């Protein structure tokens, strides 16, 4: 794909401002120039990103929302790559692990601000986002695969310390487009848990429990359908195939394609995000990164 990252950056500013004039001022260009750049991006992607209603108020299309969420980590990686090429070798390269395929959700955190927060004290720090297969979420830190792990559950390992973030996400159900609940819109979580739910045996219980709503009933009472998957894409594919349903963080809703539907669950406790590091890791830059996650909330949701 011929994707101009400069156009992507302009589009993200427009999404933040939700106003051509204000975005153009930030970008030091005219509104007409910004309009043309967004139109160029739309041609590159082959989908409309922006629309205006009859009153002329700016709106973002569903494709635009999905692209904005997915583009945030892409731009953070691009900035990191550019800075790596221009700067002297970084004294600290910190690897931020996340559940494989979860980059779009992590992208709702302002990774640019998080990196800037760390670099106030450690200007030579470089952040690298790294997918962690589901089955390795518990051992990736003790095995030194990553330096910090971002997740929706604490890591239950004696060598790891987990820190809750002041950010929560509502739970929602994800079902196939042909499922009887596809057009439900909203339903009580107690009705939803009667459905067969996906279960990945290789995943640690503290993480997997979040997705089959283990806090609502015992495992013996649950109708669990075992699947093998190491990433978000594999899980969504199993749902599309009609094997079962799953509960997920509501932040993932804009990423669901036409083969999937979201169901708002009432009565389900929200999920808390966590960041974790090794207990024996005394590097000040690592702890600065943990503090940055705690201090910098998500960017404005679409």
CSV table of N, CA and C in Angstrom, one decimal, residues 129-296:
chain,number,residue,atom,x,y,z
A,129,UNK,N,7.0,-1.3,20.5
A,129,UNK,CA,5.8,-2.1,20.8
A,129,UNK,C,6.0,-3.5,20.3
A,130,UNK,N,5.7,-4.5,21.1
A,130,UNK,CA,6.0,-5.9,20.7
A,130,UNK,C,4.8,-6.8,21.1
A,131,UNK,N,4.3,-7.5,20.1
A,131,UNK,CA,3.2,-8.4,20.3
A,131,UNK,C,3.7,-9.6,21.1
A,132,UNK,N,2.8,-10.1,22.0
A,132,UNK,CA,3.2,-11.2,22.8
A,132,UNK,C,2.1,-12.3,22.6
A,133,UNK,N,2.4,-13.5,22.1
A,133,UNK,CA,1.4,-14.5,21.9
A,133,UNK,C,0.6,-14.8,23.2
A,134,UNK,N,-0.6,-15.1,23.1
A,134,UNK,CA,-1.5,-15.3,24.3
A,134,UNK,C,-0.9,-16.2,25.3
A,135,UNK,N,-0.3,-17.3,24.9
A,135,UNK,CA,0.2,-18.3,25.8
A,135,UNK,C,1.5,-17.9,26.5
A,136,UNK,N,2.1,-16.8,26.1
A,136,UNK,CA,3.3,-16.3,26.7
A,136,UNK,C,3.1,-15.1,27.6
A,137,UNK,N,1.9,-14.7,27.8
A,137,UNK,CA,1.6,-13.4,28.6
A,137,UNK,C,2.1,-13.5,30.0
A,138,UNK,N,2.1,-14.7,30.6
A,138,UNK,CA,2.6,-14.8,32.0
A,138,UNK,C,4.2,-14.9,32.0
A,139,UNK,N,4.8,-15.5,31.1
A,139,UNK,CA,6.2,-15.7,31.2
A,139,UNK,C,7.1,-14.8,30.4
A,140,UNK,N,6.4,-13.9,29.6
A,140,UNK,CA,7.2,-13.0,28.8
A,140,UNK,C,8.1,-12.0,29.6
A,141,UNK,N,7.7,-11.6,30.7
A,141,UNK,CA,8.5,-10.8,31.6
A,141,UNK,C,9.6,-11.6,32.3
A,142,UNK,N,9.3,-12.6,33.0
A,142,UNK,CA,10.4,-13.4,33.6
A,142,UNK,C,11.4,-13.9,32.7
A,143,UNK,N,11.0,-14.2,31.4
A,143,UNK,CA,11.9,-14.7,30.4
A,143,UNK,C,12.6,-13.6,29.7
A,144,UNK,N,12.4,-12.3,30.1
A,144,UNK,CA,13.1,-11.1,29.5
A,144,UNK,C,12.7,-10.9,28.1
A,145,UNK,N,11.6,-11.3,27.6
A,145,UNK,CA,11.1,-11.0,26.3
A,145,UNK,C,10.7,-9.5,26.1
A,146,UNK,N,10.2,-9.0,27.1
A,146,UNK,CA,9.8,-7.6,27.1
A,146,UNK,C,10.2,-6.9,28.4
A,147,UNK,N,10.1,-5.6,28.5
A,147,UNK,CA,10.5,-4.9,29.7
A,147,UNK,C,9.3,-4.5,30.5
A,148,UNK,N,8.2,-4.2,29.8
A,148,UNK,CA,6.9,-3.8,30.4
A,148,UNK,C,5.8,-4.5,29.7
A,149,UNK,N,4.8,-5.0,30.4
A,149,UNK,CA,3.6,-5.6,29.7
A,149,UNK,C,2.4,-4.8,30.0
A,150,UNK,N,1.6,-4.5,29.0
A,150,UNK,CA,0.3,-3.8,29.1
A,150,UNK,C,-0.7,-4.9,28.9
A,151,UNK,N,-1.7,-4.9,29.8
A,151,UNK,CA,-2.7,-6.0,29.7
A,151,UNK,C,-4.0,-5.6,30.4
A,152,UNK,N,-5.0,-6.5,30.4
A,152,UNK,CA,-6.2,-6.2,31.1
A,152,UNK,C,-6.4,-7.0,32.3
A,153,UNK,N,-5.3,-7.6,32.8
A,153,UNK,CA,-5.3,-8.4,34.0
A,153,UNK,C,-3.9,-8.3,34.7
A,154,UNK,N,-3.8,-8.5,36.0
A,154,UNK,CA,-2.5,-8.5,36.6
A,154,UNK,C,-1.8,-9.9,36.2
A,155,UNK,N,-0.5,-9.9,36.2
A,155,UNK,CA,0.2,-11.1,35.9
A,155,UNK,C,0.5,-11.8,37.3
A,156,UNK,N,0.1,-13.1,37.3
A,156,UNK,CA,0.2,-13.9,38.5
A,156,UNK,C,1.5,-14.7,38.4
A,157,UNK,N,2.6,-14.0,38.8
A,157,UNK,CA,3.9,-14.7,38.8
A,157,UNK,C,4.8,-14.0,39.9
A,158,UNK,N,5.5,-14.8,40.7
A,158,UNK,CA,6.2,-14.2,41.8
A,158,UNK,C,7.3,-13.2,41.4
A,159,UNK,N,7.7,-13.3,40.1
A,159,UNK,CA,8.8,-12.4,39.6
A,159,UNK,C,8.3,-11.1,39.0
A,160,UNK,N,7.0,-11.0,39.0
A,160,UNK,CA,6.3,-9.9,38.3
A,160,UNK,C,5.5,-9.0,39.2
A,161,UNK,N,5.5,-7.7,39.0
A,161,UNK,CA,4.7,-6.8,39.8
A,161,UNK,C,3.8,-6.1,38.8
A,162,UNK,N,2.5,-6.1,39.1
A,162,UNK,CA,1.5,-5.4,38.3
A,162,UNK,C,0.9,-4.2,38.9
A,163,UNK,N,0.6,-3.2,38.1
A,163,UNK,CA,0.1,-1.9,38.6
A,163,UNK,C,-1.2,-1.6,37.9
A,164,UNK,N,-2.3,-1.4,38.6
A,164,UNK,CA,-3.6,-1.0,37.9
A,164,UNK,C,-3.4,0.4,37.4
A,165,UNK,N,-4.0,0.6,36.2
A,165,UNK,CA,-4.1,2.0,35.6
A,165,UNK,C,-5.4,2.6,35.9
A,166,UNK,N,-5.5,3.9,36.0
A,166,UNK,CA,-6.8,4.6,36.3
A,166,UNK,C,-7.7,4.7,35.0
A,167,UNK,N,-7.7,3.6,34.3
A,167,UNK,CA,-8.5,3.5,33.1
A,167,UNK,C,-9.3,2.2,33.1
A,168,UNK,N,-10.5,2.2,32.8
A,168,UNK,CA,-11.3,1.0,32.8
A,168,UNK,C,-12.1,1.0,31.4
A,169,UNK,N,-12.6,-0.2,31.1
A,169,UNK,CA,-13.3,-0.4,29.9
A,169,UNK,C,-14.6,-1.2,30.2
A,170,UNK,N,-15.7,-0.8,29.7
A,170,UNK,CA,-16.9,-1.6,29.8
A,170,UNK,C,-16.7,-2.9,29.0
A,171,UNK,N,-17.4,-3.9,29.4
A,171,UNK,CA,-17.4,-5.2,28.7
A,171,UNK,C,-18.5,-5.2,27.6
A,172,UNK,N,-18.3,-5.8,26.5
A,172,UNK,CA,-19.3,-6.0,25.5
A,172,UNK,C,-19.2,-7.5,25.0
A,173,UNK,N,-20.3,-8.0,24.4
A,173,UNK,CA,-20.3,-9.3,23.8
A,173,UNK,C,-19.9,-9.1,22.3
A,174,UNK,N,-19.2,-10.1,21.8
A,174,UNK,CA,-18.9,-10.2,20.4
A,174,UNK,C,-19.5,-11.4,19.8
A,175,UNK,N,-20.4,-11.3,18.8
A,175,UNK,CA,-21.0,-12.5,18.2
A,175,UNK,C,-20.9,-12.4,16.7
A,176,UNK,N,-21.1,-13.5,16.0
A,176,UNK,CA,-21.1,-13.5,14.6
A,176,UNK,C,-22.3,-12.8,14.0
A,177,UNK,N,-22.2,-12.3,12.8
A,177,UNK,CA,-23.3,-11.5,12.2
A,177,UNK,C,-24.6,-12.3,12.1
A,178,UNK,N,-24.5,-13.6,12.0
A,178,UNK,CA,-25.6,-14.5,11.8
A,178,UNK,C,-26.1,-15.0,13.1
A,179,UNK,N,-25.5,-14.7,14.2
A,179,UNK,CA,-25.9,-15.1,15.5
A,179,UNK,C,-27.3,-14.5,15.9
A,180,UNK,N,-28.1,-15.3,16.7
A,180,UNK,CA,-29.4,-14.7,17.1
A,180,UNK,C,-29.3,-13.4,17.9
A,181,UNK,N,-28.2,-13.2,18.6
A,181,UNK,CA,-28.0,-11.9,19.3
A,181,UNK,C,-27.4,-10.8,18.5
A,182,UNK,N,-27.2,-11.0,17.2
A,182,UNK,CA,-26.5,-10.0,16.4
A,182,UNK,C,-27.2,-8.7,16.4
A,183,UNK,N,-28.5,-8.7,16.4
A,183,UNK,CA,-29.3,-7.4,16.4
A,183,UNK,C,-29.8,-7.0,17.7
A,184,UNK,N,-29.3,-7.6,18.8
A,184,UNK,CA,-29.9,-7.4,20.1
A,184,UNK,C,-29.5,-6.0,20.6
A,185,UNK,N,-28.4,-5.5,20.2
A,185,UNK,CA,-28.0,-4.1,20.7
A,185,UNK,C,-27.5,-4.1,22.1
A,186,UNK,N,-28.5,-4.3,23.0
A,186,UNK,CA,-28.1,-4.4,24.5
A,186,UNK,C,-28.9,-5.5,25.1
A,187,UNK,N,-28.2,-6.2,26.0
A,187,UNK,CA,-28.8,-7.3,26.8
A,187,UNK,C,-28.2,-7.5,28.1
A,188,UNK,N,-28.9,-8.2,29.0
A,188,UNK,CA,-28.3,-8.4,30.3
A,188,UNK,C,-27.2,-9.5,30.2
A,189,UNK,N,-26.2,-9.3,31.0
A,189,UNK,CA,-25.0,-10.2,30.9
A,189,UNK,C,-25.4,-11.6,31.3
A,190,UNK,N,-26.4,-11.7,32.2
A,190,UNK,CA,-26.8,-13.0,32.7
A,190,UNK,C,-27.5,-13.8,31.6
A,191,UNK,N,-28.1,-13.2,30.6
A,191,UNK,CA,-28.6,-13.9,29.4
A,191,UNK,C,-27.5,-14.3,28.5
A,192,UNK,N,-26.5,-13.4,28.4
A,192,UNK,CA,-25.4,-13.6,27.4
A,192,UNK,C,-24.6,-14.8,27.8
A,193,UNK,N,-24.3,-15.0,29.1
A,193,UNK,CA,-23.5,-16.1,29.6
A,193,UNK,C,-24.1,-17.5,29.4
A,194,UNK,N,-25.3,-17.5,29.0
A,194,UNK,CA,-25.9,-18.8,28.7
A,194,UNK,C,-25.4,-19.4,27.4
A,195,UNK,N,-24.8,-18.6,26.6
A,195,UNK,CA,-24.3,-19.0,25.3
A,195,UNK,C,-23.0,-19.7,25.4
A,196,UNK,N,-22.6,-20.6,24.5
A,196,UNK,CA,-21.3,-21.2,24.5
A,196,UNK,C,-20.3,-20.1,24.3
A,197,UNK,N,-19.2,-20.1,25.1
A,197,UNK,CA,-18.2,-19.1,25.1
A,197,UNK,C,-16.8,-19.7,24.8
A,198,UNK,N,-16.0,-18.9,24.0
A,198,UNK,CA,-14.7,-19.3,23.6
A,198,UNK,C,-13.8,-19.4,24.8
A,199,UNK,N,-12.9,-20.5,24.8
A,199,UNK,CA,-12.0,-20.7,25.9
A,199,UNK,C,-10.7,-21.2,25.3
A,200,UNK,N,-9.5,-20.6,25.6
A,200,UNK,CA,-8.2,-21.0,25.1
A,200,UNK,C,-7.4,-21.6,26.2
A,201,UNK,N,-7.3,-23.0,26.2
A,201,UNK,CA,-6.6,-23.7,27.3
A,201,UNK,C,-5.2,-23.2,27.6
A,202,UNK,N,-4.5,-22.7,26.6
A,202,UNK,CA,-3.1,-22.4,26.8
A,202,UNK,C,-2.9,-21.0,27.4
A,203,UNK,N,-4.0,-20.3,27.6
A,203,UNK,CA,-3.9,-18.9,28.2
A,203,UNK,C,-4.1,-19.0,29.7
A,204,UNK,N,-3.3,-18.2,30.5
A,204,UNK,CA,-3.4,-18.2,31.9
A,204,UNK,C,-4.8,-17.8,32.4
A,205,UNK,N,-5.2,-18.4,33.4
A,205,UNK,CA,-6.6,-18.2,33.9
A,205,UNK,C,-7.0,-16.8,34.2
A,206,UNK,N,-6.0,-16.1,34.8
A,206,UNK,CA,-6.3,-14.7,35.2
A,206,UNK,C,-6.6,-13.8,34.0
A,207,UNK,N,-6.1,-14.2,32.9
A,207,UNK,CA,-6.4,-13.4,31.7
A,207,UNK,C,-7.6,-14.0,30.9
A,208,UNK,N,-7.7,-15.3,30.8
A,208,UNK,CA,-8.7,-15.9,30.0
A,208,UNK,C,-10.1,-15.7,30.7
A,209,UNK,N,-10.1,-15.7,32.0
A,209,UNK,CA,-11.3,-15.6,32.8
A,209,UNK,C,-12.1,-14.3,32.4
A,210,UNK,N,-11.4,-13.2,32.0
A,210,UNK,CA,-12.0,-12.0,31.7
A,210,UNK,C,-13.0,-12.2,30.5
A,211,UNK,N,-12.6,-13.1,29.6
A,211,UNK,CA,-13.3,-13.2,28.3
A,211,UNK,C,-14.5,-14.2,28.3
A,212,UNK,N,-14.5,-15.1,29.3
A,212,UNK,CA,-15.7,-15.9,29.4
A,212,UNK,C,-16.5,-15.6,30.6
A,213,UNK,N,-16.2,-14.4,31.2
A,213,UNK,CA,-17.0,-13.8,32.3
A,213,UNK,C,-17.1,-14.8,33.5
A,214,UNK,N,-15.9,-15.2,33.9
A,214,UNK,CA,-15.8,-16.2,35.0
A,214,UNK,C,-16.3,-15.6,36.3
A,215,UNK,N,-16.4,-14.3,36.5
A,215,UNK,CA,-16.9,-13.7,37.7
A,215,UNK,C,-18.4,-13.8,37.8
A,216,UNK,N,-19.1,-14.3,36.8
A,216,UNK,CA,-20.6,-14.4,36.8
A,216,UNK,C,-21.1,-15.8,37.2
A,217,UNK,N,-20.3,-16.8,37.0
A,217,UNK,CA,-20.7,-18.2,37.4
A,217,UNK,C,-19.4,-19.1,37.4
A,218,UNK,N,-19.6,-20.3,37.9
A,218,UNK,CA,-18.4,-21.2,38.0
A,218,UNK,C,-18.1,-21.8,36.7
A,219,UNK,N,-16.9,-22.3,36.6
A,219,UNK,CA,-16.5,-22.9,35.4
A,219,UNK,C,-17.3,-24.1,35.0
A,220,UNK,N,-17.7,-24.9,36.1
A,220,UNK,CA,-18.6,-26.0,35.8
A,220,UNK,C,-19.9,-25.7,35.2
A,221,UNK,N,-20.4,-24.5,35.5
A,221,UNK,CA,-21.7,-24.1,35.0
A,221,UNK,C,-21.5,-23.4,33.6
A,222,UNK,N,-20.4,-23.0,33.2
A,222,UNK,CA,-20.1,-22.3,31.9
A,222,UNK,C,-20.1,-23.3,30.8
A,223,UNK,N,-20.6,-22.9,29.6
A,223,UNK,CA,-20.5,-23.7,28.4
A,223,UNK,C,-19.3,-23.2,27.6
A,224,UNK,N,-18.1,-23.8,27.8
A,224,UNK,CA,-16.9,-23.4,27.2
A,224,UNK,C,-16.6,-24.2,26.0
A,225,UNK,N,-16.2,-23.5,24.9
A,225,UNK,CA,-15.8,-24.1,23.7
A,225,UNK,C,-14.3,-23.9,23.5
A,226,UNK,N,-13.5,-24.9,23.6
A,226,UNK,CA,-12.0,-24.8,23.5
A,226,UNK,C,-11.6,-24.5,22.0
A,227,UNK,N,-10.7,-23.5,21.9
A,227,UNK,CA,-10.1,-23.2,20.6
A,227,UNK,C,-8.7,-23.0,20.8
A,228,UNK,N,-7.9,-23.0,19.7
A,228,UNK,CA,-6.5,-22.7,19.8
A,228,UNK,C,-6.2,-21.4,19.0
A,229,UNK,N,-5.7,-20.4,19.8
A,229,UNK,CA,-5.4,-19.1,19.1
A,229,UNK,C,-4.3,-18.4,20.0
A,230,UNK,N,-3.5,-17.7,19.3
A,230,UNK,CA,-2.4,-17.0,20.0
A,230,UNK,C,-2.5,-15.5,19.8
A,231,UNK,N,-3.6,-15.0,19.1
A,231,UNK,CA,-3.8,-13.6,18.9
A,231,UNK,C,-5.3,-13.2,18.7
A,232,UNK,N,-5.5,-11.9,18.7
A,232,UNK,CA,-6.9,-11.4,18.6
A,232,UNK,C,-7.5,-11.9,17.2
A,233,UNK,N,-6.8,-11.9,16.2
A,233,UNK,CA,-7.3,-12.2,14.9
A,233,UNK,C,-7.9,-13.7,14.9
A,234,UNK,N,-7.1,-14.6,15.5
A,234,UNK,CA,-7.6,-16.0,15.6
A,234,UNK,C,-8.9,-16.1,16.4
A,235,UNK,N,-9.0,-15.3,17.5
A,235,UNK,CA,-10.2,-15.4,18.3
A,235,UNK,C,-11.4,-14.9,17.5
A,236,UNK,N,-11.2,-13.7,16.8
A,236,UNK,CA,-12.3,-13.2,16.0
A,236,UNK,C,-12.7,-14.1,14.9
A,237,UNK,N,-11.8,-14.8,14.3
A,237,UNK,CA,-12.1,-15.8,13.3
A,237,UNK,C,-12.9,-16.9,13.8
A,238,UNK,N,-12.6,-17.4,15.0
A,238,UNK,CA,-13.4,-18.5,15.6
A,238,UNK,C,-14.9,-18.0,15.8
A,239,UNK,N,-15.1,-16.7,16.2
A,239,UNK,CA,-16.4,-16.2,16.4
A,239,UNK,C,-17.1,-16.1,15.1
A,240,UNK,N,-16.5,-15.7,14.0
A,240,UNK,CA,-17.1,-15.6,12.7
A,240,UNK,C,-17.5,-17.0,12.3
A,241,UNK,N,-16.8,-18.0,12.6
A,241,UNK,CA,-17.1,-19.3,12.2
A,241,UNK,C,-18.2,-19.9,13.0
A,242,UNK,N,-18.7,-19.2,14.0
A,242,UNK,CA,-19.9,-19.6,14.7
A,242,UNK,C,-19.6,-20.6,15.8
A,243,UNK,N,-18.3,-20.7,16.2
A,243,UNK,CA,-18.0,-21.7,17.2
A,243,UNK,C,-18.5,-21.3,18.6
A,244,UNK,N,-18.5,-20.0,18.9
A,244,UNK,CA,-19.0,-19.6,20.2
A,244,UNK,C,-19.0,-18.0,20.2
A,245,UNK,N,-19.3,-17.4,21.3
A,245,UNK,CA,-19.3,-16.0,21.5
A,245,UNK,C,-18.2,-15.7,22.5
A,246,UNK,N,-17.9,-14.4,22.8
A,246,UNK,CA,-16.9,-14.0,23.7
A,246,UNK,C,-17.3,-12.6,24.3
A,247,UNK,N,-16.8,-12.3,25.5
A,247,UNK,CA,-16.9,-11.0,26.0
A,247,UNK,C,-15.5,-10.3,25.8
A,248,UNK,N,-15.6,-9.0,25.5
A,248,UNK,CA,-14.3,-8.3,25.2
A,248,UNK,C,-14.4,-6.9,25.7
A,249,UNK,N,-13.3,-6.1,25.6
A,249,UNK,CA,-13.4,-4.7,26.1
A,249,UNK,C,-14.1,-3.9,25.0
A,250,UNK,N,-14.9,-3.0,25.5
A,250,UNK,CA,-15.7,-2.2,24.6
A,250,UNK,C,-14.9,-1.4,23.6
A,251,UNK,N,-13.6,-1.0,24.0
A,251,UNK,CA,-12.8,-0.2,23.1
A,251,UNK,C,-12.5,-0.9,21.8
A,252,UNK,N,-12.8,-2.2,21.7
A,252,UNK,CA,-12.5,-2.9,20.4
A,252,UNK,C,-13.6,-2.8,19.4
A,253,UNK,N,-14.8,-2.3,19.8
A,253,UNK,CA,-16.0,-2.2,19.0
A,253,UNK,C,-15.8,-1.6,17.6
A,254,UNK,N,-15.0,-0.5,17.5
A,254,UNK,CA,-14.9,0.1,16.1
A,254,UNK,C,-14.1,-0.8,15.2
A,255,UNK,N,-13.4,-1.8,15.7
A,255,UNK,CA,-12.5,-2.6,14.8
A,255,UNK,C,-13.3,-3.8,14.3
A,256,UNK,N,-14.5,-4.1,14.7
A,256,UNK,CA,-15.2,-5.3,14.2
A,256,UNK,C,-15.7,-5.1,12.8
A,257,UNK,N,-15.4,-6.0,12.0
A,257,UNK,CA,-15.8,-6.0,10.6
A,257,UNK,C,-17.3,-6.4,10.4
A,258,UNK,N,-17.7,-6.5,9.1
A,258,UNK,CA,-19.1,-6.8,8.8
A,258,UNK,C,-19.5,-8.2,9.2
A,259,UNK,N,-18.6,-9.1,9.5
A,259,UNK,CA,-18.9,-10.4,9.9
A,259,UNK,C,-19.2,-10.6,11.4
A,260,UNK,N,-19.0,-9.5,12.1
A,260,UNK,CA,-19.1,-9.6,13.6
A,260,UNK,C,-20.1,-8.5,14.1
A,261,UNK,N,-20.7,-8.7,15.2
A,261,UNK,CA,-21.5,-7.7,15.8
A,261,UNK,C,-21.2,-7.5,17.3
A,262,UNK,N,-21.4,-6.3,17.8
A,262,UNK,CA,-21.1,-6.1,19.3
A,262,UNK,C,-22.5,-6.0,20.0
A,263,UNK,N,-22.5,-6.5,21.2
A,263,UNK,CA,-23.7,-6.4,22.1
A,263,UNK,C,-23.3,-5.7,23.4
A,264,UNK,N,-23.9,-4.7,23.7
A,264,UNK,CA,-23.7,-4.0,25.0
A,264,UNK,C,-24.2,-4.9,26.1
A,265,UNK,N,-23.4,-5.1,27.1
A,265,UNK,CA,-23.8,-6.0,28.2
A,265,UNK,C,-24.1,-5.2,29.5
A,266,UNK,N,-25.3,-5.2,30.0
A,266,UNK,CA,-25.6,-4.5,31.2
A,266,UNK,C,-25.4,-5.5,32.4
A,267,UNK,N,-24.9,-4.9,33.5
A,267,UNK,CA,-24.7,-5.8,34.6
A,267,UNK,C,-23.3,-6.4,34.7
A,268,UNK,N,-22.4,-6.1,33.8
A,268,UNK,CA,-21.1,-6.7,33.8
A,268,UNK,C,-20.1,-5.6,34.3
A,269,UNK,N,-19.3,-6.1,35.3
A,269,UNK,CA,-18.3,-5.2,35.9
A,269,UNK,C,-17.3,-4.7,34.8
A,270,UNK,N,-16.8,-3.5,34.9
A,270,UNK,CA,-15.8,-3.0,33.9
A,270,UNK,C,-14.5,-3.7,34.1
A,271,UNK,N,-13.6,-3.7,33.1
A,271,UNK,CA,-12.3,-4.2,33.2
A,271,UNK,C,-11.3,-3.1,33.5
A,272,UNK,N,-10.3,-3.5,34.2
A,272,UNK,CA,-9.2,-2.5,34.6
A,272,UNK,C,-8.0,-2.8,33.8
A,273,UNK,N,-7.3,-1.8,33.2
A,273,UNK,CA,-6.1,-2.1,32.5
A,273,UNK,C,-4.9,-2.1,33.5
A,274,UNK,N,-3.9,-2.9,33.2
A,274,UNK,CA,-2.7,-3.0,34.0
A,274,UNK,C,-1.4,-2.8,33.2
A,275,UNK,N,-0.4,-2.4,33.9
A,275,UNK,CA,0.9,-2.5,33.3
A,275,UNK,C,1.8,-3.2,34.3
A,276,UNK,N,2.7,-4.0,33.9
A,276,UNK,CA,3.5,-4.9,34.7
A,276,UNK,C,5.0,-4.8,34.3
A,277,UNK,N,5.9,-5.1,35.3
A,277,UNK,CA,7.3,-5.2,35.0
A,277,UNK,C,7.9,-6.2,36.0
A,278,UNK,N,9.2,-6.6,35.8
A,278,UNK,CA,9.9,-7.5,36.6
A,278,UNK,C,10.2,-6.9,38.0
A,279,UNK,N,10.0,-7.6,39.1
A,279,UNK,CA,10.2,-7.1,40.4
A,279,UNK,C,11.7,-6.7,40.6
A,280,UNK,N,12.6,-7.4,39.9
A,280,UNK,CA,14.0,-7.2,40.1
A,280,UNK,C,14.6,-6.2,39.2
A,281,UNK,N,13.7,-5.6,38.3
A,281,UNK,CA,14.2,-4.6,37.3
A,281,UNK,C,14.3,-3.3,38.0
A,282,UNK,N,15.5,-2.8,38.3
A,282,UNK,CA,15.7,-1.6,39.0
A,282,UNK,C,16.0,-0.4,38.1
A,283,UNK,N,15.9,-0.6,36.8
A,283,UNK,CA,16.2,0.5,35.9
A,283,UNK,C,15.2,1.6,36.1
A,284,UNK,N,15.7,2.8,36.3
A,284,UNK,CA,14.9,3.9,36.5
A,284,UNK,C,14.0,4.2,35.3
A,285,UNK,N,14.5,4.0,34.1
A,285,UNK,CA,13.7,4.2,32.9
A,285,UNK,C,12.5,3.4,32.8
A,286,UNK,N,12.6,2.1,33.3
A,286,UNK,CA,11.5,1.2,33.3
A,286,UNK,C,10.4,1.7,34.2
A,287,UNK,N,10.8,2.2,35.4
A,287,UNK,CA,9.8,2.7,36.4
A,287,UNK,C,9.2,4.0,35.9
A,288,UNK,N,10.0,4.8,35.2
A,288,UNK,CA,9.5,6.0,34.6
A,288,UNK,C,8.4,5.7,33.5
A,289,UNK,N,8.6,4.6,32.8
A,289,UNK,CA,7.6,4.2,31.8
A,289,UNK,C,6.3,3.7,32.5
A,290,UNK,N,6.4,2.9,33.6
A,290,UNK,CA,5.3,2.5,34.3
A,290,UNK,C,4.5,3.8,34.8
A,291,UNK,N,5.2,4.7,35.4
A,291,UNK,CA,4.6,6.0,35.9
A,291,UNK,C,3.9,6.7,34.7
A,292,UNK,N,4.6,6.7,33.5
A,292,UNK,CA,4.0,7.4,32.4
A,292,UNK,C,2.6,6.8,32.0
A,293,UNK,N,2.5,5.5,32.0
A,293,UNK,CA,1.3,4.8,31.7
A,293,UNK,C,0.2,5.2,32.8
A,294,UNK,N,0.6,5.3,34.0
A,294,UNK,CA,-0.3,5.7,35.1
A,294,UNK,C,-0.7,7.2,35.0
A,295,UNK,N,0.1,8.0,34.4
A,295,UNK,CA,-0.1,9.5,34.4
A,295,UNK,C,-0.8,9.9,33.1
A,296,UNK,N,-0.6,9.2,32.0
A,296,UNK,CA,-1.1,9.6,30.7
A,296,UNK,C,-2.3,8.7,30.4
